[in-house]
PDB file of C-alpha atoms in Angstrom:
ATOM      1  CA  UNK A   1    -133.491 -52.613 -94.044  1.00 43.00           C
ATOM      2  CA  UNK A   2    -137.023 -53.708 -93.211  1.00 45.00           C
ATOM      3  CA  UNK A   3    -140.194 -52.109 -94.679  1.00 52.00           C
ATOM      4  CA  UNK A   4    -141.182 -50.201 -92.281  1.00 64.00           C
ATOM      5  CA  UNK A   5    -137.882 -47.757 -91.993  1.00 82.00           C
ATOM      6  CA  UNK A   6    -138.307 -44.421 -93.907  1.00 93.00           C
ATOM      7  CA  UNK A   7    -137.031 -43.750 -97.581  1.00 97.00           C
ATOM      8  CA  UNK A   8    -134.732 -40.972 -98.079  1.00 97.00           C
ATOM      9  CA  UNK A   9    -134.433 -38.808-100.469  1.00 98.00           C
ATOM     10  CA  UNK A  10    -131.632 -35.890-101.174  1.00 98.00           C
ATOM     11  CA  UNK A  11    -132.280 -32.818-103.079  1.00 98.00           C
ATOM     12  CA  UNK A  12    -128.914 -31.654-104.455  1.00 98.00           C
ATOM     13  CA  UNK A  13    -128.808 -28.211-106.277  1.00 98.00           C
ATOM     14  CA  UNK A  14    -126.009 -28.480-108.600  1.00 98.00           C
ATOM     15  CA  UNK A  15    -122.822 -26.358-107.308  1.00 98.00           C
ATOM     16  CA  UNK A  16    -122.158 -23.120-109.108  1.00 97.00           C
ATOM     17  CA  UNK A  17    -122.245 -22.678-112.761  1.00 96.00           C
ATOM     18  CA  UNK A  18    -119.680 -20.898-115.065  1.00 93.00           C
ATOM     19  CA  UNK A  19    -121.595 -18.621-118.235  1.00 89.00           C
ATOM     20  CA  UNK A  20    -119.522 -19.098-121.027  1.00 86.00           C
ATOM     21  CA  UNK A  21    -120.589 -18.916-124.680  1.00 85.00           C
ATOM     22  CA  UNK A  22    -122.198 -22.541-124.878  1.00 82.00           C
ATOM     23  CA  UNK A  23    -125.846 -23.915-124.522  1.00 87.00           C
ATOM     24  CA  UNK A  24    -127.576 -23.914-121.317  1.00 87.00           C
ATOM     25  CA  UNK A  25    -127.380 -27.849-120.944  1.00 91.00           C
ATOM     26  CA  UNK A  26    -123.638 -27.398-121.620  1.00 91.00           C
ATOM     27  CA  UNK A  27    -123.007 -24.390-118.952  1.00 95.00           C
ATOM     28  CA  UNK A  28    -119.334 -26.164-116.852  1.00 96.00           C
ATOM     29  CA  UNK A  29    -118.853 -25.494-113.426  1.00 97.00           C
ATOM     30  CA  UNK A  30    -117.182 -22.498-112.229  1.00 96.00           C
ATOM     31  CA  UNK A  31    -114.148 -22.829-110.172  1.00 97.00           C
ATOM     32  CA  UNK A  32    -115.874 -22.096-106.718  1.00 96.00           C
ATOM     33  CA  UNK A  33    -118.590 -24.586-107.969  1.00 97.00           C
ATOM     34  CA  UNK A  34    -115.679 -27.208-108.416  1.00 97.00           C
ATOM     35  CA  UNK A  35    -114.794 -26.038-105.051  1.00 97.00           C
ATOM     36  CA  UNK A  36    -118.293 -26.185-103.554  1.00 97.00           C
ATOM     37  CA  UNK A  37    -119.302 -29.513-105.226  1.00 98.00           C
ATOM     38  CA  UNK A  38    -116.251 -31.165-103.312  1.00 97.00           C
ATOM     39  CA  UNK A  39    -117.087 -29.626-100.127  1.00 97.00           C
ATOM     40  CA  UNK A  40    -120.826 -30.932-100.612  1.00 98.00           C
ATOM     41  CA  UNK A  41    -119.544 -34.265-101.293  1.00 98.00           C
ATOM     42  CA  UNK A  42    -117.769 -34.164 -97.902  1.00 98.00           C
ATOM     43  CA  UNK A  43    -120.972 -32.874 -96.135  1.00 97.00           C
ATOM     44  CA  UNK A  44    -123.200 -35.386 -97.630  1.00 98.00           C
ATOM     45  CA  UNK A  45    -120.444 -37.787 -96.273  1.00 98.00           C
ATOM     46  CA  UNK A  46    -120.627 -36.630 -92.559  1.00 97.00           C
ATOM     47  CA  UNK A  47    -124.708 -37.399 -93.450  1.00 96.00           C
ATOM     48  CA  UNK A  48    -124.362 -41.331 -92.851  1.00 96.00           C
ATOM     49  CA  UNK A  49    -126.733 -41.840 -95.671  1.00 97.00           C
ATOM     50  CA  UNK A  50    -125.755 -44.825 -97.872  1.00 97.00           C
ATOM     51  CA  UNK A  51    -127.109 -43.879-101.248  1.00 98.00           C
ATOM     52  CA  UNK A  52    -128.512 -46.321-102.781  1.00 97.00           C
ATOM     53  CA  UNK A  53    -129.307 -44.553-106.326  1.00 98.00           C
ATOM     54  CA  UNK A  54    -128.154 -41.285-108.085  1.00 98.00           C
ATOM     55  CA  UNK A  55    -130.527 -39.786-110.534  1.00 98.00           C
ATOM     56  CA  UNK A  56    -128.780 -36.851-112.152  1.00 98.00           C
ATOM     57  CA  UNK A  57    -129.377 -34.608-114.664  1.00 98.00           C
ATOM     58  CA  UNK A  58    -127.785 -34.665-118.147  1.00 98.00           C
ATOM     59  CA  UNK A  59    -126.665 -30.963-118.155  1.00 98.00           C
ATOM     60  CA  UNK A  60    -122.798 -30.693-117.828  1.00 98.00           C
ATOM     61  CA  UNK A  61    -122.827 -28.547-114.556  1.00 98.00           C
ATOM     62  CA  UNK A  62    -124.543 -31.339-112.668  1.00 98.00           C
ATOM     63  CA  UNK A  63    -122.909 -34.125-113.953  1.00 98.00           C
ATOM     64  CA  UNK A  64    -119.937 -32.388-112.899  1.00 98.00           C
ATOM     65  CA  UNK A  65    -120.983 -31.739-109.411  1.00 98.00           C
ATOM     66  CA  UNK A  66    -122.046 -35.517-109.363  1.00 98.00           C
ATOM     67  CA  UNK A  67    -118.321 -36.792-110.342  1.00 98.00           C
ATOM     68  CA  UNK A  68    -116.577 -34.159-107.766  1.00 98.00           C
ATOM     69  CA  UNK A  69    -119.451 -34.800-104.700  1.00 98.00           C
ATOM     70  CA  UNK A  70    -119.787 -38.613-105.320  1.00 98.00           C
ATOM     71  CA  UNK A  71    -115.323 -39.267-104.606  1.00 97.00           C
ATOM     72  CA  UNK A  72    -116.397 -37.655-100.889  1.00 97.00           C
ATOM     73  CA  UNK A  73    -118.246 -40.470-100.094  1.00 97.00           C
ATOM     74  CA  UNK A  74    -117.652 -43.860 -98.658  1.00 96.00           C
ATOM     75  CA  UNK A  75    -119.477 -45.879-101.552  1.00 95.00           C
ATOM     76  CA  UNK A  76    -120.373 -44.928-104.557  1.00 96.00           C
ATOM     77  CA  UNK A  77    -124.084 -45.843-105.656  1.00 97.00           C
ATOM     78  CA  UNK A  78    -125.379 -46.503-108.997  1.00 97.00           C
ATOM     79  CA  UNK A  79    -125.883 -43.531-111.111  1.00 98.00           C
ATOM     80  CA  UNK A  80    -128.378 -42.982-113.706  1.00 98.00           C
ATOM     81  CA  UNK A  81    -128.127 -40.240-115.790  1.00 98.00           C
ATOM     82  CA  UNK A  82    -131.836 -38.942-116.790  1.00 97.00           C
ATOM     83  CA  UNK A  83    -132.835 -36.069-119.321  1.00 97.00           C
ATOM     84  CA  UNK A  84    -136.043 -35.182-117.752  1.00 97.00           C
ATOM     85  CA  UNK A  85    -134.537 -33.414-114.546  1.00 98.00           C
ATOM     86  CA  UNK A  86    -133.355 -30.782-117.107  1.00 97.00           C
ATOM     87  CA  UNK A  87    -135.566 -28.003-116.374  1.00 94.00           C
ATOM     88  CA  UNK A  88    -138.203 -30.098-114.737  1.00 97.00           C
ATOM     89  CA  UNK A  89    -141.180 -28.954-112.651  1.00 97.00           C
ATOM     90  CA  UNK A  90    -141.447 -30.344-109.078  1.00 98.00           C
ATOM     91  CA  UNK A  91    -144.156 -32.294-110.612  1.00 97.00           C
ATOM     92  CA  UNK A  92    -142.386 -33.836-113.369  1.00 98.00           C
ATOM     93  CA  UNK A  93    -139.653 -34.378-110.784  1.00 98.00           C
ATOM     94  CA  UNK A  94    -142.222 -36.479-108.536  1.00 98.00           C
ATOM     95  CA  UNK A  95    -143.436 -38.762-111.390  1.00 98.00           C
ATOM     96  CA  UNK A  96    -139.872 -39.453-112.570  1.00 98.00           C
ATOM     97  CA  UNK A  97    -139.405 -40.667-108.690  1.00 98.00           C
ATOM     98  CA  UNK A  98    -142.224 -42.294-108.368  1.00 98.00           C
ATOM     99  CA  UNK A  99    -141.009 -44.760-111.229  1.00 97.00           C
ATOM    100  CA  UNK A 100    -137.699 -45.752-108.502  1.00 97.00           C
ATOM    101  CA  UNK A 101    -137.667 -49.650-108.112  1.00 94.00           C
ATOM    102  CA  UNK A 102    -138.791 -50.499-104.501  1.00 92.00           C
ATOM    103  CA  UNK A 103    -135.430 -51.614-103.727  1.00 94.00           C
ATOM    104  CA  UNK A 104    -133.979 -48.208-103.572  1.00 96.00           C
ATOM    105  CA  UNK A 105    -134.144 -46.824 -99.903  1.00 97.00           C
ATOM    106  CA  UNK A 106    -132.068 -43.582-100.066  1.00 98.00           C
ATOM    107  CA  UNK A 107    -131.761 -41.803-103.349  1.00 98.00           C
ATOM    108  CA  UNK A 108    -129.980 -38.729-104.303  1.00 98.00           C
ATOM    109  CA  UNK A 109    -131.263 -36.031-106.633  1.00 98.00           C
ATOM    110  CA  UNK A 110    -129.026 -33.923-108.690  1.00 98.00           C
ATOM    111  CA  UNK A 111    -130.456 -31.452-110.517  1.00 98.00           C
ATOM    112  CA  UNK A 112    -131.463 -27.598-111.214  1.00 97.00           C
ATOM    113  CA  UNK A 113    -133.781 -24.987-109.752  1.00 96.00           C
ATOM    114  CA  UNK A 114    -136.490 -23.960-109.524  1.00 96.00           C
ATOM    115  CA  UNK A 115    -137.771 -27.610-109.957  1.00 97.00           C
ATOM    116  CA  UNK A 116    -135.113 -28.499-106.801  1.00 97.00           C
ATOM    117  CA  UNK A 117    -136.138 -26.248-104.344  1.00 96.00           C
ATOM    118  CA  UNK A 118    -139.994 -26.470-105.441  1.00 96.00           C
ATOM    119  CA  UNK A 119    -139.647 -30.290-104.868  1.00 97.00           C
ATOM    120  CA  UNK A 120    -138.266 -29.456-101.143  1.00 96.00           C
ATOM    121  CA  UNK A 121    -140.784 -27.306-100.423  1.00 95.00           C
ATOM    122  CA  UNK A 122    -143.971 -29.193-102.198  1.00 96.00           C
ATOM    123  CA  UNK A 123    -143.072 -32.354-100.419  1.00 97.00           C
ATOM    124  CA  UNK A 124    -142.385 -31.087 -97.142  1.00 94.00           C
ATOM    125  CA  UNK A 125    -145.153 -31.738 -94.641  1.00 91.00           C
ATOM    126  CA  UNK A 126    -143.483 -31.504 -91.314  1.00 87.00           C
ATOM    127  CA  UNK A 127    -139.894 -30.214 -90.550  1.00 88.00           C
ATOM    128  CA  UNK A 128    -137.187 -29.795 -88.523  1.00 88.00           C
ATOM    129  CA  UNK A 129    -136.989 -26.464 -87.212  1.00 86.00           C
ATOM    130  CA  UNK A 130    -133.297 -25.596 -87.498  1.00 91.00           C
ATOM    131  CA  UNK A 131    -133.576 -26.902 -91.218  1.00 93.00           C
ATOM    132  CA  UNK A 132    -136.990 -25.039 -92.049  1.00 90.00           C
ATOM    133  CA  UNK A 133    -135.028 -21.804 -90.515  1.00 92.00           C
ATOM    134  CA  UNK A 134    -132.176 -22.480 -92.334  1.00 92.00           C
ATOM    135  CA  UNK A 135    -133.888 -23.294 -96.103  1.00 92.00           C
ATOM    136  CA  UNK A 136    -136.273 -20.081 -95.746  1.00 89.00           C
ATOM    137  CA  UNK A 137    -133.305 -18.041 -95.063  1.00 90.00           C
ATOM    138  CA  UNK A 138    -131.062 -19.415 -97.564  1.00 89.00           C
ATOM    139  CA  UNK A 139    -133.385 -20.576-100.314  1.00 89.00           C
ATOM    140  CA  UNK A 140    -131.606 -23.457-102.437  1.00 94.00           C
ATOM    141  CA  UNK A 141    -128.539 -21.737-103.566  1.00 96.00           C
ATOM    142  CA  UNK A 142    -125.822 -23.768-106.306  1.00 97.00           C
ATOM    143  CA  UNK A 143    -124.327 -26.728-104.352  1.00 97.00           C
ATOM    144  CA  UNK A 144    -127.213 -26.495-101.565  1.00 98.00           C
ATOM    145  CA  UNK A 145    -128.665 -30.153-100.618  1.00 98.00           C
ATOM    146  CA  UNK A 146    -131.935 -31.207 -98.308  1.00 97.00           C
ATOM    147  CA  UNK A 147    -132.301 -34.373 -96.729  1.00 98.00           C
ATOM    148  CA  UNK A 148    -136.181 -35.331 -96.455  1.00 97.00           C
ATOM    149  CA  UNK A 149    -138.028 -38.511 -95.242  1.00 97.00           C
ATOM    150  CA  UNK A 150    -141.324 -40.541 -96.243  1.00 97.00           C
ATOM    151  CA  UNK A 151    -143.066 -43.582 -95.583  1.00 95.00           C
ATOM    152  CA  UNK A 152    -144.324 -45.943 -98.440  1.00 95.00           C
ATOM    153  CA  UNK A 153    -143.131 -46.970-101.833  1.00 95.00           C
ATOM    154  CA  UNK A 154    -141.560 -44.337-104.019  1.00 97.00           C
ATOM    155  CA  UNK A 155    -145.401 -44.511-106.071  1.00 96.00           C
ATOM    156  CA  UNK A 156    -146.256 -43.223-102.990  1.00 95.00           C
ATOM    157  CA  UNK A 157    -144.366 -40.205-103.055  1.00 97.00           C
ATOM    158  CA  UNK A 158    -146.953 -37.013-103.460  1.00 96.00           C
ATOM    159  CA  UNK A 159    -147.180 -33.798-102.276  1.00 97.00           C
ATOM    160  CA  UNK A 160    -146.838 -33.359 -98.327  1.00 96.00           C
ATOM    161  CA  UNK A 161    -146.129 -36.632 -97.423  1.00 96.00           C
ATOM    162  CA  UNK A 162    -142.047 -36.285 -96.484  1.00 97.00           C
ATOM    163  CA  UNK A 163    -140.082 -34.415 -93.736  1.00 96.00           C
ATOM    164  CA  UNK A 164    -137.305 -32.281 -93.828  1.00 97.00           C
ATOM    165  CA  UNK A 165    -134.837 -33.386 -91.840  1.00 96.00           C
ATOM    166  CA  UNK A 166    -131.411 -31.821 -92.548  1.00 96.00           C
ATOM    167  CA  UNK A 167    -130.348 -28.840 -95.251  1.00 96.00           C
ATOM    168  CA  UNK A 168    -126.784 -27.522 -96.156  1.00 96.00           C
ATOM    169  CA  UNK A 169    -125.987 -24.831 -97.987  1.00 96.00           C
ATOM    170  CA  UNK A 170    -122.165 -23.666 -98.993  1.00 94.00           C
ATOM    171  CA  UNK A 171    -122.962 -20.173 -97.773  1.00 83.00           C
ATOM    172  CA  UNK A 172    -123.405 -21.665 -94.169  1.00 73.00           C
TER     173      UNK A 172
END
């Protein structure tokens, strides 16, 4: 890919969450999440993006979405695991991808709201109509993804410099 091609980055809310008697970090999926998590997988498939990176949280529920979502797709990219998306603000999200290596063109982001959707919305400069319509009428429910664009290095990555280009959502 040369330089001057956009990154891409996908914000992946993780599918839906059981409640049972456990820690927050520890919440499993619930069966439609299991459900919805595979479907995702399929849909991020039918996206063409070759992932180049994973960055998932450590909590069970998106780990789990990660391992069900991930078989859907044609190759599997390297996953890191990192504690910080774990109840993170959009700006802690930004900082942890602004430390991406340079090499990494299209990442995926698994994590939790409200630091998911805030990230969508605080780096979204320009937009896509459909998918604007779509994400203000949906919000970012469990096992919801957007698909945004920006120019630079992943240091570069601030507020209002990507576009949304695409957004899913298993109650479309």
């Amino acid at each position: 890919m040369s330089s001057a091609e956009p990154r891409r980055i996908v914000l992946f809310r993780h599918a839906k969450a059981d409640w049972p008697q456990v820690a927050g970090h520890e919440r499993p999926l619930a069966e439609r999440g299991r459900m919805d998590a595979a479907v995702a997988g399929r849909r991020l498939a039918d996206t063409g993006i070759p992932f180049d990176l994973a960055l998932c949280s450590t909590a069970t529920r998106t780990r789990e979405t990660w391992k069900l979502a991930v078989q859907e797709l044609p190759h599997r990219p390297r996953t890191v695991y990192e504690e910080r998306l774990y109840e993170a603000s959009p700006g802690e999200l930004i900082a942890v991808l602004n430390e991406t290596s340079g090499e990494a063109r299209n990442l995926i982001l698994i994590g939790h709201n409200p630091g998911v959707q805030g990230l969508a919305e605080v780096l979204t400069d320009a937009a896509d109509d459909d998918a604007r319509e779509r994400m203000s009428r949906h919000g970012f429910p469990a096992g919801a993804f957007a698909v945004l664009t920006f120019e630079g290095s992943w240091k570069s990555l601030e507020p209002g410099t990507a576009t949304l280009h695409d957004y899913w959502a298993p109650t479309e």
